[in-house]
Coordinates of C-alpha atoms and ligand atoms in Angstrom, one line a residue:
X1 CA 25.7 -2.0 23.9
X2 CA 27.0 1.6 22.4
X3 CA 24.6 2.9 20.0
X4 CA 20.9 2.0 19.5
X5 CA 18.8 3.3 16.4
X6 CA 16.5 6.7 17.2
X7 CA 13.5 6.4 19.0
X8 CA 10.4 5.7 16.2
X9 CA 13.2 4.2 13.6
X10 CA 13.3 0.9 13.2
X11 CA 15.6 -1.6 11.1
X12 CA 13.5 -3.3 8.8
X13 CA 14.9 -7.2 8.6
X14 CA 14.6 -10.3 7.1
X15 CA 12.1 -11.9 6.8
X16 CA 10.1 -8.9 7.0
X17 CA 11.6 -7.0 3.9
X18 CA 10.6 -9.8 1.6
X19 CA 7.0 -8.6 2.4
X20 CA 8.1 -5.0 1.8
X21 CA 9.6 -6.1 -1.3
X22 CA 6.7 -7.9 -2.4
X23 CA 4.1 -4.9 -1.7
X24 CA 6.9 -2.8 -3.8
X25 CA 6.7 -5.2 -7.0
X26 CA 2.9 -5.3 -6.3
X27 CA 2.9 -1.2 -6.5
X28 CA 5.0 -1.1 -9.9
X29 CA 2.9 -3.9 -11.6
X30 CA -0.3 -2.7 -10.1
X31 CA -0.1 1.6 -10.7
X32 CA 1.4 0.7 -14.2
X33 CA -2.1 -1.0 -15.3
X34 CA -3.6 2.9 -14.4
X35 CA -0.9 5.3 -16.2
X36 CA 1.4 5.4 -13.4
X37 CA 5.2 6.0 -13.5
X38 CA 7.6 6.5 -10.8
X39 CA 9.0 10.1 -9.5
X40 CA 11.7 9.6 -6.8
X41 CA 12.0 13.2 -5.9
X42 CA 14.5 13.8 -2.4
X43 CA 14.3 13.1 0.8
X44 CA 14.8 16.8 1.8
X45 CA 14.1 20.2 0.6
X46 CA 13.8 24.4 1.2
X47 CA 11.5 24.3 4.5
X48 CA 9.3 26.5 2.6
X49 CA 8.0 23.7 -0.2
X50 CA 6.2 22.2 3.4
X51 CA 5.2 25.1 5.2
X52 CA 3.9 26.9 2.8
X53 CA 2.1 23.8 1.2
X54 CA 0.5 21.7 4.5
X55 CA 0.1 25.2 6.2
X56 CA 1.3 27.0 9.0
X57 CA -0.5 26.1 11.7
X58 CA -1.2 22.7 11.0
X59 CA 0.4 19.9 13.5
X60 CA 2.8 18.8 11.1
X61 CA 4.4 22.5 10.0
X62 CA 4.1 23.3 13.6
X63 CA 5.7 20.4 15.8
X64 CA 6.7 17.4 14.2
X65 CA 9.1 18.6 11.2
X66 CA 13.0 17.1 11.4
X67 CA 14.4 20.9 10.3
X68 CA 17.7 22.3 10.7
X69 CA 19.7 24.5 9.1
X70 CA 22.4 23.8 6.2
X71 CA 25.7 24.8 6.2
X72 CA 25.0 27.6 4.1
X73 CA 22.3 28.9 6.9
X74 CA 19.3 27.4 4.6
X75 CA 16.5 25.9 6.3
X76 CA 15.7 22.4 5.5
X77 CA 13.5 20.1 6.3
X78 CA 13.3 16.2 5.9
X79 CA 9.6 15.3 3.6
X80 CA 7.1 14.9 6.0
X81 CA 4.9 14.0 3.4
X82 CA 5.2 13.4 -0.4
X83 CA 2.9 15.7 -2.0
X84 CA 4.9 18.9 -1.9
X85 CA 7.6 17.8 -3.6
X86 CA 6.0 15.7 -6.2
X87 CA 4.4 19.5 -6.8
X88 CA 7.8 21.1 -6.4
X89 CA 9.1 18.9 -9.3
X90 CA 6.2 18.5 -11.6
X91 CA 6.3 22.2 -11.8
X92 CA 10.2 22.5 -12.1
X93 CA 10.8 20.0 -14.4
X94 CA 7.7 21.5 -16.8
X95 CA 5.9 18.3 -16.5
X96 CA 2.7 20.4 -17.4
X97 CA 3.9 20.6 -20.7
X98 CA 3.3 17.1 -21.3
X99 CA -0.3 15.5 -22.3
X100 CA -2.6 15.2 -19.2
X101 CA -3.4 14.0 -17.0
X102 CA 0.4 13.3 -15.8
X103 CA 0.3 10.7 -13.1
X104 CA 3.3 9.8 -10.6
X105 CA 4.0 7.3 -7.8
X106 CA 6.2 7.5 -5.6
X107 CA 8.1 4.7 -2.6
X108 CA 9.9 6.2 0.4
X109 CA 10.5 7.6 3.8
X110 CA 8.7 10.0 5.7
X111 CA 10.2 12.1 8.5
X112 CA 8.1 13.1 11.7
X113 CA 8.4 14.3 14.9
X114 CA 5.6 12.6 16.5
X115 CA 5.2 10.7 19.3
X116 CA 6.1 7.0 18.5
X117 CA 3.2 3.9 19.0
X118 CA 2.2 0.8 17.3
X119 CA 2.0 2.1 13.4
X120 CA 3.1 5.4 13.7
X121 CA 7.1 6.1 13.8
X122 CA 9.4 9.1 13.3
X123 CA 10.8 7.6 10.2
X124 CA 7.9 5.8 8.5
X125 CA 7.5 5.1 4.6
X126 CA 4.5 6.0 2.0
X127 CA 3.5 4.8 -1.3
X128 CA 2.0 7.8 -3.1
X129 CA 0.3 8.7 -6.0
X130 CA -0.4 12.5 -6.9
X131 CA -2.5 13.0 -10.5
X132 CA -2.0 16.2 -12.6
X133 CA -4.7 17.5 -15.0
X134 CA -7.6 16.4 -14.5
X135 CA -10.7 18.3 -12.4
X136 CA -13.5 15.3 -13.3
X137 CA -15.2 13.2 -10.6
X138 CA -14.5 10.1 -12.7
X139 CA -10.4 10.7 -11.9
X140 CA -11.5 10.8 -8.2
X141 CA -13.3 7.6 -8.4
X142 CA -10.6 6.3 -10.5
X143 CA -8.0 7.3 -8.2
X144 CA -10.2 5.4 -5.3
X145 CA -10.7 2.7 -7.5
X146 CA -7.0 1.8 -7.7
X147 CA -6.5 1.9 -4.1
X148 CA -9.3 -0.5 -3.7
X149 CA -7.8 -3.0 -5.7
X150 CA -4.2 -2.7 -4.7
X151 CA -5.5 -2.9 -1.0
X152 CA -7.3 -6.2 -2.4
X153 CA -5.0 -7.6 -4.4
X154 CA -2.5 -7.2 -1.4
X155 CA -4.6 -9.5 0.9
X156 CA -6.4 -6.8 3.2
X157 CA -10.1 -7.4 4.0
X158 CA -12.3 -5.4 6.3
X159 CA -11.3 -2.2 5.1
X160 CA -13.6 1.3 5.3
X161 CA -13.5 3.5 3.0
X162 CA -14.3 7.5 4.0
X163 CA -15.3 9.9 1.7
X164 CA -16.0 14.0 2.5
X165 CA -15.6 17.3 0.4
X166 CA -13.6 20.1 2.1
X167 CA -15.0 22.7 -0.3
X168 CA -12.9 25.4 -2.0
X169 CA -12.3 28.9 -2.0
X170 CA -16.3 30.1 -2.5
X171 CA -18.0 28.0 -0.2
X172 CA -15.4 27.8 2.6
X173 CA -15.5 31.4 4.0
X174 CA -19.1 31.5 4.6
X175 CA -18.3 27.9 6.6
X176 CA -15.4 29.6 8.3
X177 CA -18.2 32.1 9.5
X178 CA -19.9 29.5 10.5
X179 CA -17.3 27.4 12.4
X180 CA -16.2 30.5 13.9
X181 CA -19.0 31.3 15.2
X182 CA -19.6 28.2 16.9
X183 CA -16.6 27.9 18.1
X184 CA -16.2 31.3 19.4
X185 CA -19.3 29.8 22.3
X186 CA -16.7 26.7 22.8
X187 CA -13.9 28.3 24.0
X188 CA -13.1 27.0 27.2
X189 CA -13.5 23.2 25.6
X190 CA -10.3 24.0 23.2
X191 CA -7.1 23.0 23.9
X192 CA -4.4 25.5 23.9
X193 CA -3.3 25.0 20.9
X194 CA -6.5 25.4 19.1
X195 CA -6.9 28.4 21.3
X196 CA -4.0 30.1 19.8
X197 CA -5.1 29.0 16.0
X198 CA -8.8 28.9 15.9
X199 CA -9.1 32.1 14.5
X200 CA -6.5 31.7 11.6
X201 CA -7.5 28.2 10.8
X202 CA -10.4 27.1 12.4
X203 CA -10.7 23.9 10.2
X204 CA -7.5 22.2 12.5
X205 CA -9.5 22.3 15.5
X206 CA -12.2 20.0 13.7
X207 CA -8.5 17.7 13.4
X208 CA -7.5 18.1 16.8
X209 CA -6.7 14.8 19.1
X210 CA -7.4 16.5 22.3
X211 CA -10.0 15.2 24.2
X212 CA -11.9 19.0 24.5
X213 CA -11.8 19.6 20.8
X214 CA -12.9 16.4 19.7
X215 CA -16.1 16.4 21.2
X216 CA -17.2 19.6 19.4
X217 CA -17.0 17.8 16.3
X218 CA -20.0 16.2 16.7
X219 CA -21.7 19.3 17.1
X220 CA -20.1 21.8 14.9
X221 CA -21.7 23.1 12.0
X222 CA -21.0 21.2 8.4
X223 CA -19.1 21.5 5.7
X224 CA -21.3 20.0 3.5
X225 CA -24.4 22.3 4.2
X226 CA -22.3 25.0 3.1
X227 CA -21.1 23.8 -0.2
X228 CA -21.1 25.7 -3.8
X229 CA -22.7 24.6 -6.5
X230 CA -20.1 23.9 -8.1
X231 CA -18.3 21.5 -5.0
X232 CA -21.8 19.7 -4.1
X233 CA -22.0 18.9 -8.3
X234 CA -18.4 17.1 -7.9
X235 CA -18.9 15.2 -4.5
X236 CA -22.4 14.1 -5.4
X237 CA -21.1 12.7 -8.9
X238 CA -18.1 11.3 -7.3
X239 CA -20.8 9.4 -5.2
X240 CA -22.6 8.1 -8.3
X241 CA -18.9 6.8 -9.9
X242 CA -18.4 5.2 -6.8
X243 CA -21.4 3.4 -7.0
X244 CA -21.1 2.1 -10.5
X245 CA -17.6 1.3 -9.5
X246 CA -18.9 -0.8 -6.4
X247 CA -17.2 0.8 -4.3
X248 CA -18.3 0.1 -0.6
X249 CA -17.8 3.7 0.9
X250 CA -19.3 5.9 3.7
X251 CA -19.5 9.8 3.8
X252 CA -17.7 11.1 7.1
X253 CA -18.8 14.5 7.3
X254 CA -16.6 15.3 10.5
X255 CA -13.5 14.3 8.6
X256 CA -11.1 17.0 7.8
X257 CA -8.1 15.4 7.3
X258 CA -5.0 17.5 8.8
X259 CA -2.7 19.1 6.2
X260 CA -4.1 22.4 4.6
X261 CA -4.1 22.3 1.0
X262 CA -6.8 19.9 0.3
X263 CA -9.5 20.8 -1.6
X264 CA -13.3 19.5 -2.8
X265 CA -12.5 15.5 -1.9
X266 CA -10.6 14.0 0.8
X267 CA -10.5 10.4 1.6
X268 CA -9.8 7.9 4.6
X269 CA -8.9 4.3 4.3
X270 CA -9.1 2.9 7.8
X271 CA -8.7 -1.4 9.2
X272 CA -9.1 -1.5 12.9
X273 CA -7.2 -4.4 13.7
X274 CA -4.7 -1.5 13.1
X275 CA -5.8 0.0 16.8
X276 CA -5.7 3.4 17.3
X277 CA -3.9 4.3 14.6
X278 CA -6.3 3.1 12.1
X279 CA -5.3 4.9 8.9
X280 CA -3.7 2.4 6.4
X281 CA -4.2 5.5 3.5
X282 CA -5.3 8.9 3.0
X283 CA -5.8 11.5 0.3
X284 CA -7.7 14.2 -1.8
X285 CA -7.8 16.9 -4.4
X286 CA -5.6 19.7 -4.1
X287 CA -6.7 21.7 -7.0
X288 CA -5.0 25.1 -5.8
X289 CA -1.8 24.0 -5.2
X290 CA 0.7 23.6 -8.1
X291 CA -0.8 27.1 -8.9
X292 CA 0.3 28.4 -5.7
X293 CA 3.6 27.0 -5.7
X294 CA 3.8 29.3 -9.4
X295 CA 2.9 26.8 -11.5
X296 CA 0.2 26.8 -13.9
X297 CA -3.7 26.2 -12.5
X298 CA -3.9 22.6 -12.3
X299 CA -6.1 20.5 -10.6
X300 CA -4.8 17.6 -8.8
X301 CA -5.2 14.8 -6.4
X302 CA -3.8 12.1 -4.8
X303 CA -3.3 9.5 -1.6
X304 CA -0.8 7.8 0.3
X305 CA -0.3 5.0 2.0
X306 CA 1.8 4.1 5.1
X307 CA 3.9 1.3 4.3
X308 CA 4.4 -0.6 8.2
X309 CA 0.4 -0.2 8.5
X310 CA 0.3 -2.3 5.3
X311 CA 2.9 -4.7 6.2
X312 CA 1.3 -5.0 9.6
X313 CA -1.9 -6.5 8.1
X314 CA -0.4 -8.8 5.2
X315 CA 1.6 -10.3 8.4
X316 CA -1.4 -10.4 10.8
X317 CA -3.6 -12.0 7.7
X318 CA -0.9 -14.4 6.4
X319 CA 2.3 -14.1 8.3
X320 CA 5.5 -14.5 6.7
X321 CA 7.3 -17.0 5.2
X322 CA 11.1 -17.1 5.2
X323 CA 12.8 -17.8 2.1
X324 CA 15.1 -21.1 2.4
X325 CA 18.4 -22.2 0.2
X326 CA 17.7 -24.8 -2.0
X327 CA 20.5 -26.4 -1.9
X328 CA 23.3 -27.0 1.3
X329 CA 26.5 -28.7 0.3
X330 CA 28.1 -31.3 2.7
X331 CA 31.4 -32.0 1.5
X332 CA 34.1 -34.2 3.0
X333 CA 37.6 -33.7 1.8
X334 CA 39.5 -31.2 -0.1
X335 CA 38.5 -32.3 -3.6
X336 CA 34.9 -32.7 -2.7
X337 CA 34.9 -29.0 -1.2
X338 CA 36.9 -27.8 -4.8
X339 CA 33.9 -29.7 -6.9
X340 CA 31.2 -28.0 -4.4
X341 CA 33.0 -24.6 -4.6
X342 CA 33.0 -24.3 -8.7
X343 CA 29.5 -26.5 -8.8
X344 CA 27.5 -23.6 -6.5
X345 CA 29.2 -20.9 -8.4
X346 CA 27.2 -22.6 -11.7
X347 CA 24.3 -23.2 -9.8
X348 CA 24.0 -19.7 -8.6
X349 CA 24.5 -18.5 -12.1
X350 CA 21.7 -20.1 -13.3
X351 CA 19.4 -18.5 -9.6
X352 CA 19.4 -21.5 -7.8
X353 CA 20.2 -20.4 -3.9
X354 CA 22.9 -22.8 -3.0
X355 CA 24.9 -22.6 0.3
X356 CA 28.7 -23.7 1.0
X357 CA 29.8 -24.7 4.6
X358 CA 33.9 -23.7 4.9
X359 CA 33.6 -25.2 8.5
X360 CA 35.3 -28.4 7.6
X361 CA 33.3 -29.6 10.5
X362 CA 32.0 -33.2 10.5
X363 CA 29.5 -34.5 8.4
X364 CA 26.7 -34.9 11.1
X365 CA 27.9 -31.3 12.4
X366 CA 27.6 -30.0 8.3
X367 CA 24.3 -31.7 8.1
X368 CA 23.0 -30.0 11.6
X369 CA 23.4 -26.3 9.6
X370 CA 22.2 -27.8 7.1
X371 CA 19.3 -28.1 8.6
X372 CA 19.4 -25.2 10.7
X373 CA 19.6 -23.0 7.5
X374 CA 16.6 -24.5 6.4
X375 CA 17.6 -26.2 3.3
X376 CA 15.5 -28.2 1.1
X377 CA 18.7 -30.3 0.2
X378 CA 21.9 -31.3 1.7
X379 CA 24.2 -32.8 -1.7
X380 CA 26.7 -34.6 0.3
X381 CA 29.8 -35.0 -1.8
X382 CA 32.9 -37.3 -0.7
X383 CA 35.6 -39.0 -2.1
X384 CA 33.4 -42.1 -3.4
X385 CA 30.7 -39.5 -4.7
X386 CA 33.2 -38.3 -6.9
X387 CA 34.9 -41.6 -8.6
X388 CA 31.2 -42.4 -9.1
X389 CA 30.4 -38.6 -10.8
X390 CA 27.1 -38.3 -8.7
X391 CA 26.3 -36.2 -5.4
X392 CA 24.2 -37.8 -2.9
X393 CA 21.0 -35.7 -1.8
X394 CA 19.5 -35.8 1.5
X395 CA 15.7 -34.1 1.8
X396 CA 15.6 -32.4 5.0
X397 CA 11.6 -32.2 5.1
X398 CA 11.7 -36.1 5.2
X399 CA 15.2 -37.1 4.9
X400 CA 14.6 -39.2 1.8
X401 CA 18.0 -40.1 0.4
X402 CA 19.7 -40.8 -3.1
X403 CA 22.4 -40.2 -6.1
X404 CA 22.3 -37.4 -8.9
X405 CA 24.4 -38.0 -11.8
X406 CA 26.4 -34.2 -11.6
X407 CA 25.3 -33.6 -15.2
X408 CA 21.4 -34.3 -13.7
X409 CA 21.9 -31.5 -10.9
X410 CA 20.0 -29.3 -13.2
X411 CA 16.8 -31.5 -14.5
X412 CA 17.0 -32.7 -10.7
X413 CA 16.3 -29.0 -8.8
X414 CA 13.8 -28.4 -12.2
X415 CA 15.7 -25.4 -13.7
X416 CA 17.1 -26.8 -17.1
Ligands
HAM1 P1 -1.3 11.6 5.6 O1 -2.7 11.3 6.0 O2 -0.5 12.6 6.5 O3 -1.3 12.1 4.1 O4 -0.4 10.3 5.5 C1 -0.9 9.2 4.7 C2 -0.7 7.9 5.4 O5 0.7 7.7 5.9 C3 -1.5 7.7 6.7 O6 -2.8 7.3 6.4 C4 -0.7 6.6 7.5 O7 -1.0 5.3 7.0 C5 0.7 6.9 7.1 N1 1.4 7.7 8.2 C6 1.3 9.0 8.4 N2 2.1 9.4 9.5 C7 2.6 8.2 9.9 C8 3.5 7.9 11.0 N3 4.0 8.8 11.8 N4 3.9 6.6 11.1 C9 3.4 5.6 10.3 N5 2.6 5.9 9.3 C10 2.2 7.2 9.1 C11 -0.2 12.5 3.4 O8 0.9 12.3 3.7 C12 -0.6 13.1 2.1 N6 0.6 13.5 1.4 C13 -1.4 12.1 1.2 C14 -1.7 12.6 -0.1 C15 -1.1 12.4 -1.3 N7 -2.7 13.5 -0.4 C16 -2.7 13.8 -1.7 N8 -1.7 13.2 -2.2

């Protein structure tokens, strides 16, 4: 064979894509119910709108963006992630002039350069949802709230739900001390990556895979004993919503989550008969950034969730199930096939999924696709079928047999 699809892309098929299609109506029907309406911003844009957004030094800015230059000598760089560019537009399109909060989701692919494994690909896809407006602890629960019940109404049991707050900009240099300091006695367990970025952002290494790094976690000094007033107020009233909301949640104080411009809450959504890679969603406030990106202050939050982690537990809970014709015609002789030919084109105008056979094979070969196809019904039309008006129907699930008057066809498959 000549050409074979990247490494970490994948074709998505049928039968698979019905599921996709599915969790897509699910998502419109669902996000509609909370204020939600759909942004599709591009799949690329200036580098710049992602560096300057997830941060420098994170994994994502620093190895795993598709970049390249235009023709034009512009850098560019395929989304990683949807949240910059949801910001990017909300603020170019004025969208804070409307009445908040102004809430978004979005449906697409993501581009990364990481190292491909069950659930996590090069091109993967999100469904996001970024909030505008709104700095309460209620939107926060809200937010977690309507990921709760689109993960339920999806079909996904066993799911844990992780909730931490980053801080902001008063209570996390005093941390950073902190961290710093701790870390500064930890050297040689770093790897050298964190080596070479500890010191500018020493919140990655708490994100770090490595082996070295990640046993420091356990051990390094806490975010949440270093909170303002002002941060502790919102997480510990986000607790109390999520309560009253019932919703079952634990507080990871290790998490950090790994893209910079989170603020106060982040969350985790994790099912591990996903493996290793057990994040089916993740998200949090990012109240600083549409004013860094020269828009006006406005806090904000969001999540997203990975599409083939989804898709990978609706099949593992329920499998899928292959949509079948309805209706497979067996003709025998020219004016049988000219009667099938203008009877599906009816038929298919009025939705019913009808299929034609142009083999002119023999009946028992016609009846074998038939079958093969999956039909619910072969209508067998011949010469005596049409001097009598009728089609003959075979049920392929039990091969029970009869006549249909032509004008019955309708009242018959039940779609008068
Ligand atoms: P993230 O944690 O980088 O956050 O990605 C969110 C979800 O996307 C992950 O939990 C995972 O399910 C899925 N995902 C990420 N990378 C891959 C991959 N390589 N292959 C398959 N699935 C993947 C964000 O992207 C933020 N923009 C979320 C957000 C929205 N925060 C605020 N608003």
């Amino acid at each position: 064979m000549k050409y074979r699809a990247i490494k970490g892309v994948r074709d998505l098929l049928p039968p698979e894509v019905n599921l996709w299609q599915e969790v897509e109506s699910l998502t419109r029907r669902f996000f509609a119910s909370y204020g939600y309406r759909e942004m599709r911003p591009p799949v690329m844009e200036f580098t710049e709108v992602f560096s300057r957004s997830i941060g420098e030094t994170t994994d994502i800015v620093e190895k795993e963006m598709y970049t390249f230059h235009d023709r034009a000598g512009r850098s560019i760089t395929l989304r990683p992630e949807g949240t910059a560019p949801v910001v990017r537009a909300y603020i170019q399109n004025h969208l804070y002039t409307l009445p908040s909060p102004q809430k978004y989701y979005y449906i697409g692919p993501m581009f990364r350069y990481e190292r491909p494994q069950k659930g996590r690909l090069r091109q993967f896809h999100q469904i996001g949802v970024e909030a505008f407006g709104e700095k309460d602890p209620r939107m926060d629960a809200e937010m977690l709230d309507m990921l709760r019940g689109f993960l339920e109404r999806a079909g996904i049991e066993g799911l844990t739900f992780e909730v931490n707050s980053i801080g902001c900009e008063v209570c996390r240099p005093a941390y950073r001390e902190a961290l710093l300091g701790f870390l500064g006695e930890e050297l040689g367990s770093l790897c050298p990556d964190c080596l070479r970025r500890y010191r500018v952002n020493p919140l990655r290494v708490l994100d770090c895979k490595a082996e070295g790094c990640r046993s420091l976690r356990e051990r390094a000094p806490r975010i949440g004993e270093y909170l303002c007033t002002g941060c502790a107020g919102h997480f510990e009233a986000l607790r109390g919503h999520l309560d009253a909301l019932r919703i079952p949640f634990r507080v990871n104080q290790a998490m950090v989550r790994g893209l910079d411009y989170y603020r106060r809450t982040i969350f985790e959504v994790t099912s591990e008969a996903l493996g290793s890679q057990d994040a089916v969603a993740a998200g949090g406030r990012y109240d600083r950034l549409v004013e860094e990106f020269g828009g006006p202050p406005t806090p904000a939050l969001g999540f997203a969730i990975g599409m083939e982690r989804l898709v990978m537990l609706i099949m593992e809970r329920r499998g899928v199930k292959e949509p079948v014709p309805e209706v497979y015609f067996v003709t025998i002789g020219k004016e049988a096939e000219a009667l099938s030919f203008r009877l599906a084109s009816e038929m298919r105008g009025r939705g019913v999924w009808v299929e034609l056979d142009y083999s002119g094979a023999s009946l028992r070969s016609q009846l074998r696709k038939a079958d093969r196809h999956g039909a619910r019904y072969a209508f067998i039309i011949g010469e005596e079928e049409i001097s009598a008006g009728v089609v003959r129907y075979k049920r392929l699930s039990d091969g029970e047999q009869g006549e249909v008057r032509i004008e019955g066809i309708y009242r018959f498959l039940g779609v008068e």
